[in-house]
Amino acid sequence: MKPRATVATETDRAADRATGPIDDGGSGDSRSGDSRSGDSRSGDGRSGDSRSGDGRSGDGNSVAGGRESSRKPRVADRTPPAAGGITWRLRLRRDRTLVLMTLPAIALLLIFNYIPLLGNIVAFQDYDVYDLGITGSPFVGFDNFTRIFEDYRFWQVLINTLVIFLTQLLLFFPIPIAIALLLNTIMSARVRAWVQAVVYLPHFFSWVLVVTVFQQMFGGAGLVAQWMREHGHEGFDLMTNASFFKFLVTAQAVWKDAGWGVIVFLAALAAVNTDLYEAAAVDGAGRWRRMWHVTLPALRPVIALLLVLRVGSALNLDFEQILLQRDQVGPGASEILDTYIWWTGIKTGDFGYAAAAGIFKGLFSVAMVLGANKVAHMLGEQGVYSKK
């Protein structure tokens, strides 16, 4: 076996023979290293009209140093990744398990939410559900919408729905926030868990049970009316009082769903950094000032989001709750848009008119969401979607 020095010498000689003779002298027309003389360059320079090393020879027909350049490793030509860093096919292959898990939910959403939208075509037909059906019923254009705008009863129902909504927005919406703030100040975990269980429980009651409880408490033969009669006072019946109906349904909604609405605000409060409270306490802030300057600013994005969603569902009041008490106070005080659509569509069989009213309700709700979200952007909040 030859020693390493001998092998290295032979390799250098072979490289010199391949690249041709190189004049290391610094005279005449030669340039050596970084020095230049005449018209020739050595190393990376040029010799006359020729280039050695990585250069080009004469007219460019021969390339010197080709063997050295061929020894350089080639880098594979790879297609650059997409803008997001990974293609959608690779992402689909990576998350195929999660996609398969969501397919049942997507199927239910398509079957019960999107495919039924095709049935809104009856709003533009003189729809006959018994004889002609959707395919045989004649088209009447916007006649059903014209009937809606000319019907004073529809506008009365719309105003009544908005009045009940505003009452619930003013009296019901702040209560979950207040309960969350109170629970956040309770130091004992056991007491907090007990209070949460008490306020959460009515959410799981049906509206039939809730209305029955209120009937037994505030009806004409309820406990409150009987107690007042026993003490020489005249009893009352709140369940049949038409002027008090909007406050009655608001009280029922508060008792049933206020505790459930606390969950979102408690989750937002759990994300607040406790160092902010400690810093405020060091600066001399009391309990009320800490709540005003630390807690409420942390809840502002959540409050704005829920407020926008609540305004968007202004016409979506609890159908079952209103329907159960409709006959007690009369349709003049209790009729809302949902019960009106149900009465005209199911009871009277005017499905085209009811479908047109439903489309109007959907468009009105979309306009309310966009308007409320615009106000949220003006106040510096994100709302449902961020501002571009």
CSV table of C-alpha atoms in Angstrom, one decimal:
chain,number,residue,atom,x,y,z
A,1,MET,CA,0.0,0.0,0.0
A,2,LYS,CA,1.4,3.4,-0.9
A,3,PRO,CA,1.7,6.0,1.8
A,4,ARG,CA,-0.8,8.9,1.8
A,5,ALA,CA,1.8,11.5,0.8
A,6,THR,CA,2.6,9.6,-2.4
A,7,VAL,CA,-1.0,9.2,-3.3
A,8,ALA,CA,-1.6,12.9,-2.8
A,9,THR,CA,1.4,13.8,-4.9
A,10,GLU,CA,0.2,11.7,-7.8
A,11,THR,CA,-3.3,13.2,-7.6
A,12,ASP,CA,-1.8,16.7,-7.8
A,13,ARG,CA,0.2,15.8,-10.8
A,14,ALA,CA,-2.8,14.4,-12.6
A,15,ALA,CA,-4.7,17.6,-11.9
A,16,ASP,CA,-1.8,19.7,-13.2
A,17,ARG,CA,-1.8,17.6,-16.4
A,18,ALA,CA,-5.6,18.1,-16.8
A,19,THR,CA,-5.5,21.9,-16.4
A,20,GLY,CA,-2.4,22.4,-18.4
A,21,PRO,CA,0.9,24.2,-17.5
A,22,ILE,CA,0.7,27.2,-15.3
A,23,ASP,CA,3.4,29.8,-15.2
A,24,ASP,CA,3.9,30.9,-11.7
A,25,GLY,CA,6.4,33.5,-12.7
A,26,GLY,CA,5.5,37.2,-12.6
A,27,SER,CA,7.2,38.3,-15.8
A,28,GLY,CA,6.1,39.2,-19.4
A,29,ASP,CA,2.5,38.8,-20.2
A,30,SER,CA,1.5,36.5,-17.3
A,31,ARG,CA,-0.4,37.0,-14.1
A,32,SER,CA,0.1,34.8,-11.1
A,33,GLY,CA,-2.3,34.4,-8.2
A,34,ASP,CA,-3.8,37.9,-7.7
A,35,SER,CA,-1.0,39.7,-9.6
A,36,ARG,CA,-1.5,40.5,-13.3
A,37,SER,CA,1.1,40.8,-16.1
A,38,GLY,CA,0.4,40.8,-19.8
A,39,ASP,CA,-2.8,39.3,-21.1
A,40,SER,CA,-2.7,36.0,-19.3
A,41,ARG,CA,-4.3,35.1,-15.9
A,42,SER,CA,-3.6,32.1,-13.7
A,43,GLY,CA,-5.8,30.4,-11.2
A,44,ASP,CA,-9.2,32.0,-11.8
A,45,GLY,CA,-7.8,34.5,-14.3
A,46,ARG,CA,-7.6,34.5,-18.0
A,47,SER,CA,-4.7,33.5,-20.3
A,48,GLY,CA,-4.6,35.6,-23.5
A,49,ASP,CA,-8.0,34.7,-24.9
A,50,SER,CA,-8.3,31.7,-22.7
A,51,ARG,CA,-9.5,31.0,-19.2
A,52,SER,CA,-8.2,28.3,-17.0
A,53,GLY,CA,-9.7,26.8,-13.9
A,54,ASP,CA,-13.4,27.6,-14.2
A,55,GLY,CA,-12.8,29.9,-17.2
A,56,ARG,CA,-13.3,29.4,-20.9
A,57,SER,CA,-10.6,28.7,-23.5
A,58,GLY,CA,-10.2,30.7,-26.8
A,59,ASP,CA,-13.5,31.0,-28.6
A,60,GLY,CA,-15.4,29.1,-25.8
A,61,ASN,CA,-15.4,25.8,-27.6
A,62,SER,CA,-13.3,24.0,-24.9
A,63,VAL,CA,-13.7,24.3,-21.2
A,64,ALA,CA,-10.7,23.8,-19.0
A,65,GLY,CA,-11.0,22.3,-15.6
A,66,GLY,CA,-14.0,20.3,-16.6
A,67,ARG,CA,-13.0,17.4,-14.5
A,68,GLU,CA,-12.7,19.5,-11.4
A,69,SER,CA,-16.1,21.0,-11.9
A,70,SER,CA,-17.6,17.6,-12.5
A,71,ARG,CA,-16.5,16.5,-9.1
A,72,LYS,CA,-18.8,19.0,-7.4
A,73,PRO,CA,-21.9,17.4,-6.0
A,74,ARG,CA,-25.1,18.2,-7.8
A,75,VAL,CA,-28.1,19.6,-5.9
A,76,ALA,CA,-31.3,17.9,-6.7
A,77,ASP,CA,-33.9,20.1,-8.4
A,78,ARG,CA,-36.7,20.2,-6.0
A,79,THR,CA,-40.0,22.0,-6.4
A,80,PRO,CA,-40.4,24.7,-3.8
A,81,PRO,CA,-43.2,24.2,-1.3
A,82,ALA,CA,-46.4,26.2,-1.5
A,83,ALA,CA,-46.8,29.6,0.1
A,84,GLY,CA,-48.2,28.0,3.3
A,85,GLY,CA,-45.2,25.7,3.6
A,86,ILE,CA,-47.1,22.5,2.7
A,87,THR,CA,-49.4,21.5,-0.1
A,88,TRP,CA,-53.0,20.8,0.5
A,89,ARG,CA,-52.6,17.2,-0.6
A,90,LEU,CA,-49.9,16.6,2.1
A,91,ARG,CA,-52.0,18.4,4.6
A,92,LEU,CA,-55.0,16.3,3.7
A,93,ARG,CA,-53.0,13.1,4.0
A,94,ARG,CA,-51.6,14.3,7.4
A,95,ASP,CA,-55.0,15.2,8.8
A,96,ARG,CA,-57.1,12.5,7.2
A,97,THR,CA,-58.1,11.1,10.6
A,98,LEU,CA,-59.5,14.4,11.8
A,99,VAL,CA,-61.2,14.9,8.4
A,100,LEU,CA,-62.9,11.5,8.7
A,101,MET,CA,-64.1,12.4,12.2
A,102,THR,CA,-65.8,15.6,11.0
A,103,LEU,CA,-67.5,13.9,8.0
A,104,PRO,CA,-70.6,12.9,10.1
A,105,ALA,CA,-71.1,16.4,11.4
A,106,ILE,CA,-70.7,17.8,7.9
A,107,ALA,CA,-73.2,15.3,6.6
A,108,LEU,CA,-75.7,16.3,9.2
A,109,LEU,CA,-75.1,20.0,8.5
A,110,LEU,CA,-75.7,19.5,4.8
A,111,ILE,CA,-78.8,17.3,5.3
A,112,PHE,CA,-80.6,19.4,7.9
A,113,ASN,CA,-79.3,23.0,7.2
A,114,TYR,CA,-78.2,23.5,3.6
A,115,ILE,CA,-80.3,21.0,1.5
A,116,PRO,CA,-83.6,22.3,3.0
A,117,LEU,CA,-82.7,25.8,1.7
A,118,LEU,CA,-83.7,24.5,-1.8
A,119,GLY,CA,-87.3,24.4,-0.5
A,120,ASN,CA,-87.3,28.2,-0.3
A,121,ILE,CA,-88.4,28.1,-3.9
A,122,VAL,CA,-92.0,27.8,-2.6
A,123,ALA,CA,-91.7,31.5,-1.6
A,124,PHE,CA,-92.0,32.3,-5.3
A,125,GLN,CA,-94.8,29.9,-6.0
A,126,ASP,CA,-98.5,29.5,-5.3
A,127,TYR,CA,-97.6,26.4,-3.5
A,128,ASP,CA,-100.1,23.5,-3.2
A,129,VAL,CA,-98.7,20.9,-0.9
A,130,TYR,CA,-101.4,18.3,-1.5
A,131,ASP,CA,-102.1,18.2,-5.3
A,132,LEU,CA,-99.3,20.0,-7.2
A,133,GLY,CA,-96.2,19.9,-5.1
A,134,ILE,CA,-93.1,21.9,-5.8
A,135,THR,CA,-92.7,20.8,-9.4
A,136,GLY,CA,-96.3,21.5,-10.3
A,137,SER,CA,-97.1,24.7,-8.4
A,138,PRO,CA,-97.1,27.8,-10.6
A,139,PHE,CA,-94.6,30.6,-10.1
A,140,VAL,CA,-96.0,33.9,-8.9
A,141,GLY,CA,-92.7,35.9,-8.7
A,142,PHE,CA,-92.6,38.3,-5.8
A,143,ASP,CA,-96.3,38.3,-5.1
A,144,ASN,CA,-95.8,36.6,-1.7
A,145,PHE,CA,-93.3,39.3,-0.6
A,146,THR,CA,-95.7,42.0,-1.8
A,147,ARG,CA,-98.4,40.5,0.4
A,148,ILE,CA,-96.0,40.6,3.4
A,149,PHE,CA,-95.2,44.3,3.0
A,150,GLU,CA,-98.9,45.1,2.6
A,151,ASP,CA,-100.0,43.1,5.6
A,152,TYR,CA,-100.3,45.3,8.7
A,153,ARG,CA,-100.5,42.2,10.9
A,154,PHE,CA,-96.9,41.2,9.8
A,155,TRP,CA,-95.5,44.6,10.8
A,156,GLN,CA,-97.3,44.4,14.1
A,157,VAL,CA,-95.8,41.0,14.8
A,158,LEU,CA,-92.3,42.3,13.7
A,159,ILE,CA,-92.6,45.3,16.1
A,160,ASN,CA,-93.7,43.0,18.9
A,161,THR,CA,-90.7,40.7,18.3
A,162,LEU,CA,-88.3,43.6,18.4
A,163,VAL,CA,-89.8,45.0,21.6
A,164,ILE,CA,-89.4,41.6,23.4
A,165,PHE,CA,-85.8,41.4,22.0
A,166,LEU,CA,-84.8,44.8,23.3
A,167,THR,CA,-86.3,44.0,26.7
A,168,GLN,CA,-84.3,40.8,26.9
A,169,LEU,CA,-81.1,42.6,25.6
A,170,LEU,CA,-81.3,45.3,28.3
A,171,LEU,CA,-82.4,43.1,31.2
A,172,PHE,CA,-81.0,39.7,30.4
A,173,PHE,CA,-77.6,40.2,28.6
A,174,PRO,CA,-75.8,42.0,31.5
A,175,ILE,CA,-76.8,39.4,34.1
A,176,PRO,CA,-74.4,36.6,33.1
A,177,ILE,CA,-71.6,39.2,33.1
A,178,ALA,CA,-72.5,40.2,36.7
A,179,ILE,CA,-72.7,36.6,37.9
A,180,ALA,CA,-69.3,35.9,36.3
A,181,LEU,CA,-67.8,38.9,38.1
A,182,LEU,CA,-69.3,37.8,41.4
A,183,LEU,CA,-68.1,34.2,41.0
A,184,ASN,CA,-64.6,35.5,40.1
A,185,THR,CA,-64.4,37.2,43.5
A,186,ILE,CA,-65.3,34.1,45.5
A,187,MET,CA,-62.1,32.6,46.9
A,188,SER,CA,-63.4,29.3,48.2
A,189,ALA,CA,-63.4,26.8,45.4
A,190,ARG,CA,-66.1,24.7,47.1
A,191,VAL,CA,-68.5,27.6,47.4
A,192,ARG,CA,-67.9,28.6,43.8
A,193,ALA,CA,-68.6,25.1,42.6
A,194,TRP,CA,-71.8,25.0,44.6
A,195,VAL,CA,-73.0,28.4,43.2
A,196,GLN,CA,-72.2,27.3,39.6
A,197,ALA,CA,-74.1,24.1,40.0
A,198,VAL,CA,-77.2,26.0,41.3
A,199,VAL,CA,-77.2,28.6,38.5
A,200,TYR,CA,-76.4,26.0,35.7
A,201,LEU,CA,-79.1,23.5,36.6
A,202,PRO,CA,-82.2,25.4,35.2
A,203,HIS,CA,-80.6,25.3,31.7
A,204,PHE,CA,-81.3,21.6,31.5
A,205,PHE,CA,-85.1,22.1,32.2
A,206,SER,CA,-87.5,22.1,29.3
A,207,TRP,CA,-89.6,25.2,28.6
A,208,VAL,CA,-92.7,23.2,29.7
A,209,LEU,CA,-91.2,22.7,33.1
A,210,VAL,CA,-90.1,26.4,33.4
A,211,VAL,CA,-93.5,27.7,32.4
A,212,THR,CA,-95.2,25.3,34.8
A,213,VAL,CA,-92.9,26.5,37.7
A,214,PHE,CA,-93.8,30.1,37.0
A,215,GLN,CA,-97.5,29.2,36.7
A,216,GLN,CA,-97.4,27.6,40.1
A,217,MET,CA,-95.5,30.6,41.6
A,218,PHE,CA,-97.1,33.7,39.9
A,219,GLY,CA,-100.4,32.4,38.5
A,220,GLY,CA,-103.8,33.3,39.8
A,221,ALA,CA,-103.8,30.2,42.0
A,222,GLY,CA,-100.0,30.4,42.6
A,223,LEU,CA,-98.2,30.5,45.9
A,224,VAL,CA,-97.6,34.3,45.8
A,225,ALA,CA,-101.2,35.1,45.1
A,226,GLN,CA,-102.4,32.7,47.9
A,227,TRP,CA,-100.0,34.2,50.4
A,228,MET,CA,-101.2,37.7,49.6
A,229,ARG,CA,-104.9,36.7,50.0
A,230,GLU,CA,-104.1,35.1,53.3
A,231,HIS,CA,-102.6,38.4,54.6
A,232,GLY,CA,-105.5,40.5,53.4
A,233,HIS,CA,-104.2,41.7,50.1
A,234,GLU,CA,-105.7,41.2,46.7
A,235,GLY,CA,-104.0,38.5,44.6
A,236,PHE,CA,-102.7,38.9,41.1
A,237,ASP,CA,-102.1,36.7,38.0
A,238,LEU,CA,-99.0,37.6,36.1
A,239,MET,CA,-99.3,34.8,33.7
A,240,THR,CA,-102.3,36.3,32.0
A,241,ASN,CA,-101.3,40.0,32.1
A,242,ALA,CA,-100.7,41.1,28.5
A,243,SER,CA,-98.9,44.3,29.4
A,244,PHE,CA,-96.4,42.4,31.7
A,245,PHE,CA,-95.8,39.6,29.2
A,246,LYS,CA,-92.4,40.9,27.8
A,247,PHE,CA,-91.1,41.1,31.3
A,248,LEU,CA,-92.4,37.7,32.2
A,249,VAL,CA,-90.7,35.9,29.3
A,250,THR,CA,-87.5,37.9,30.1
A,251,ALA,CA,-87.6,36.7,33.7
A,252,GLN,CA,-88.1,33.1,32.5
A,253,ALA,CA,-85.1,33.4,30.2
A,254,VAL,CA,-83.0,34.8,33.0
A,255,TRP,CA,-83.8,32.0,35.4
A,256,LYS,CA,-83.3,29.3,32.7
A,257,ASP,CA,-80.2,30.5,30.8
A,258,ALA,CA,-78.3,33.1,32.7
A,259,GLY,CA,-76.2,30.6,34.5
A,260,TRP,CA,-75.3,28.8,31.3
A,261,GLY,CA,-74.2,32.1,29.8
A,262,VAL,CA,-71.7,32.6,32.6
A,263,ILE,CA,-69.5,29.8,31.3
A,264,VAL,CA,-68.1,31.9,28.4
A,265,PHE,CA,-67.3,34.8,30.7
A,266,LEU,CA,-65.6,32.6,33.3
A,267,ALA,CA,-63.4,31.1,30.6
A,268,ALA,CA,-62.4,34.6,29.6
A,269,LEU,CA,-61.6,35.6,33.2
A,270,ALA,CA,-59.5,32.5,33.7
A,271,ALA,CA,-57.2,33.8,30.9
A,272,VAL,CA,-56.5,37.1,32.7
A,273,ASN,CA,-52.9,37.4,34.1
A,274,THR,CA,-53.0,37.5,37.9
A,275,ASP,CA,-50.0,39.8,37.8
A,276,LEU,CA,-52.2,42.6,36.6
A,277,TYR,CA,-54.3,42.3,39.7
A,278,GLU,CA,-51.2,42.3,41.9
A,279,ALA,CA,-49.7,45.3,40.2
A,280,ALA,CA,-53.0,47.2,40.5
A,281,ALA,CA,-53.2,46.3,44.2
A,282,VAL,CA,-49.6,47.5,44.7
A,283,ASP,CA,-50.5,50.8,43.0
A,284,GLY,CA,-53.3,51.2,45.6
A,285,ALA,CA,-56.3,50.2,43.4
A,286,GLY,CA,-59.2,48.8,45.4
A,287,ARG,CA,-61.5,46.0,44.4
A,288,TRP,CA,-63.8,48.1,42.3
A,289,ARG,CA,-61.0,49.8,40.5
A,290,ARG,CA,-59.3,46.5,39.8
A,291,MET,CA,-62.6,45.3,38.3
A,292,TRP,CA,-63.0,48.4,36.2
A,293,HIS,CA,-59.5,48.6,34.9
A,294,VAL,CA,-58.4,45.0,34.7
A,295,THR,CA,-61.4,42.6,34.7
A,296,LEU,CA,-63.8,44.5,32.4
A,297,PRO,CA,-61.1,45.3,29.7
A,298,ALA,CA,-60.3,41.6,29.6
A,299,LEU,CA,-64.0,40.8,29.0
A,300,ARG,CA,-64.5,43.5,26.3
A,301,PRO,CA,-63.7,41.3,23.3
A,302,VAL,CA,-66.0,38.5,24.5
A,303,ILE,CA,-68.8,40.9,25.3
A,304,ALA,CA,-68.5,42.5,21.9
A,305,LEU,CA,-68.6,39.1,20.1
A,306,LEU,CA,-71.6,37.8,22.1
A,307,LEU,CA,-73.4,41.2,21.7
A,308,VAL,CA,-73.0,41.0,17.9
A,309,LEU,CA,-74.3,37.5,17.8
A,310,ARG,CA,-77.2,38.4,20.1
A,311,VAL,CA,-78.2,41.3,17.9
A,312,GLY,CA,-78.0,39.0,14.8
A,313,SER,CA,-80.5,36.7,16.4
A,314,ALA,CA,-82.9,39.5,17.3
A,315,LEU,CA,-85.8,37.8,15.5
A,316,ASN,CA,-84.9,34.3,16.9
A,317,LEU,CA,-86.7,34.2,20.2
A,318,ASP,CA,-87.6,31.0,21.9
A,319,PHE,CA,-90.4,29.6,19.9
A,320,GLU,CA,-91.5,26.9,22.4
A,321,GLN,CA,-91.6,29.4,25.3
A,322,ILE,CA,-93.8,31.8,23.4
A,323,LEU,CA,-96.1,29.1,21.9
A,324,LEU,CA,-96.8,27.6,25.4
A,325,GLN,CA,-98.1,31.0,26.7
A,326,ARG,CA,-99.7,32.4,23.5
A,327,ASP,CA,-103.2,31.5,24.3
A,328,GLN,CA,-103.0,32.8,27.9
A,329,VAL,CA,-102.2,36.4,27.1
A,330,GLY,CA,-103.5,36.5,23.5
A,331,PRO,CA,-101.7,36.8,20.2
A,332,GLY,CA,-101.8,40.6,20.3
A,333,ALA,CA,-99.1,40.6,23.1
A,334,SER,CA,-97.4,37.3,22.6
A,335,GLU,CA,-97.2,36.8,18.8
A,336,ILE,CA,-93.6,36.8,17.5
A,337,LEU,CA,-92.4,36.3,14.0
A,338,ASP,CA,-91.7,32.6,14.5
A,339,THR,CA,-95.1,31.8,15.9
A,340,TYR,CA,-96.7,34.0,13.1
A,341,ILE,CA,-94.9,32.0,10.4
A,342,TRP,CA,-95.9,28.7,12.1
A,343,TRP,CA,-99.6,29.9,12.3
A,344,THR,CA,-99.8,31.0,8.7
A,345,GLY,CA,-97.8,28.1,7.3
A,346,ILE,CA,-99.0,25.1,9.3
A,347,LYS,CA,-102.4,26.2,10.6
A,348,THR,CA,-103.8,28.0,7.5
A,349,GLY,CA,-101.7,26.1,4.9
A,350,ASP,CA,-100.3,29.3,3.2
A,351,PHE,CA,-96.8,27.9,2.8
A,352,GLY,CA,-95.7,30.4,0.1
A,353,TYR,CA,-96.5,33.3,2.4
A,354,ALA,CA,-94.8,31.7,5.3
A,355,ALA,CA,-91.7,30.9,3.3
A,356,ALA,CA,-91.4,34.5,2.1
A,357,ALA,CA,-91.7,35.7,5.7
A,358,GLY,CA,-88.9,33.2,6.6
A,359,ILE,CA,-86.6,34.6,3.9
A,360,PHE,CA,-87.3,38.1,5.1
A,361,LYS,CA,-86.4,37.1,8.6
A,362,GLY,CA,-83.1,35.6,7.4
A,363,LEU,CA,-82.1,38.6,5.4
A,364,PHE,CA,-83.0,40.9,8.3
A,365,SER,CA,-80.8,38.9,10.6
A,366,VAL,CA,-77.9,39.1,8.2
A,367,ALA,CA,-78.3,42.9,8.0
A,368,MET,CA,-78.4,43.1,11.8
A,369,VAL,CA,-75.2,41.1,12.1
A,370,LEU,CA,-73.3,43.2,9.6
A,371,GLY,CA,-74.5,46.4,11.2
A,372,ALA,CA,-73.6,45.3,14.8
A,373,ASN,CA,-70.2,44.1,13.6
A,374,LYS,CA,-69.6,47.5,11.9
A,375,VAL,CA,-70.3,49.2,15.2
A,376,ALA,CA,-67.9,46.8,17.0
A,377,HIS,CA,-65.2,47.8,14.5
A,378,MET,CA,-65.9,51.4,15.1
A,379,LEU,CA,-65.4,50.8,18.9
A,380,GLY,CA,-62.1,49.1,18.3
A,381,GLU,CA,-63.3,45.5,18.8
A,382,GLN,CA,-62.9,42.6,16.4
A,383,GLY,CA,-66.5,41.4,16.4
A,384,VAL,CA,-67.5,38.3,14.5
A,385,TYR,CA,-64.8,38.8,11.8
A,386,SER,CA,-61.7,41.0,11.8
A,387,LYS,CA,-61.6,44.2,9.8
A,388,LYS,CA,-59.3,44.2,6.8
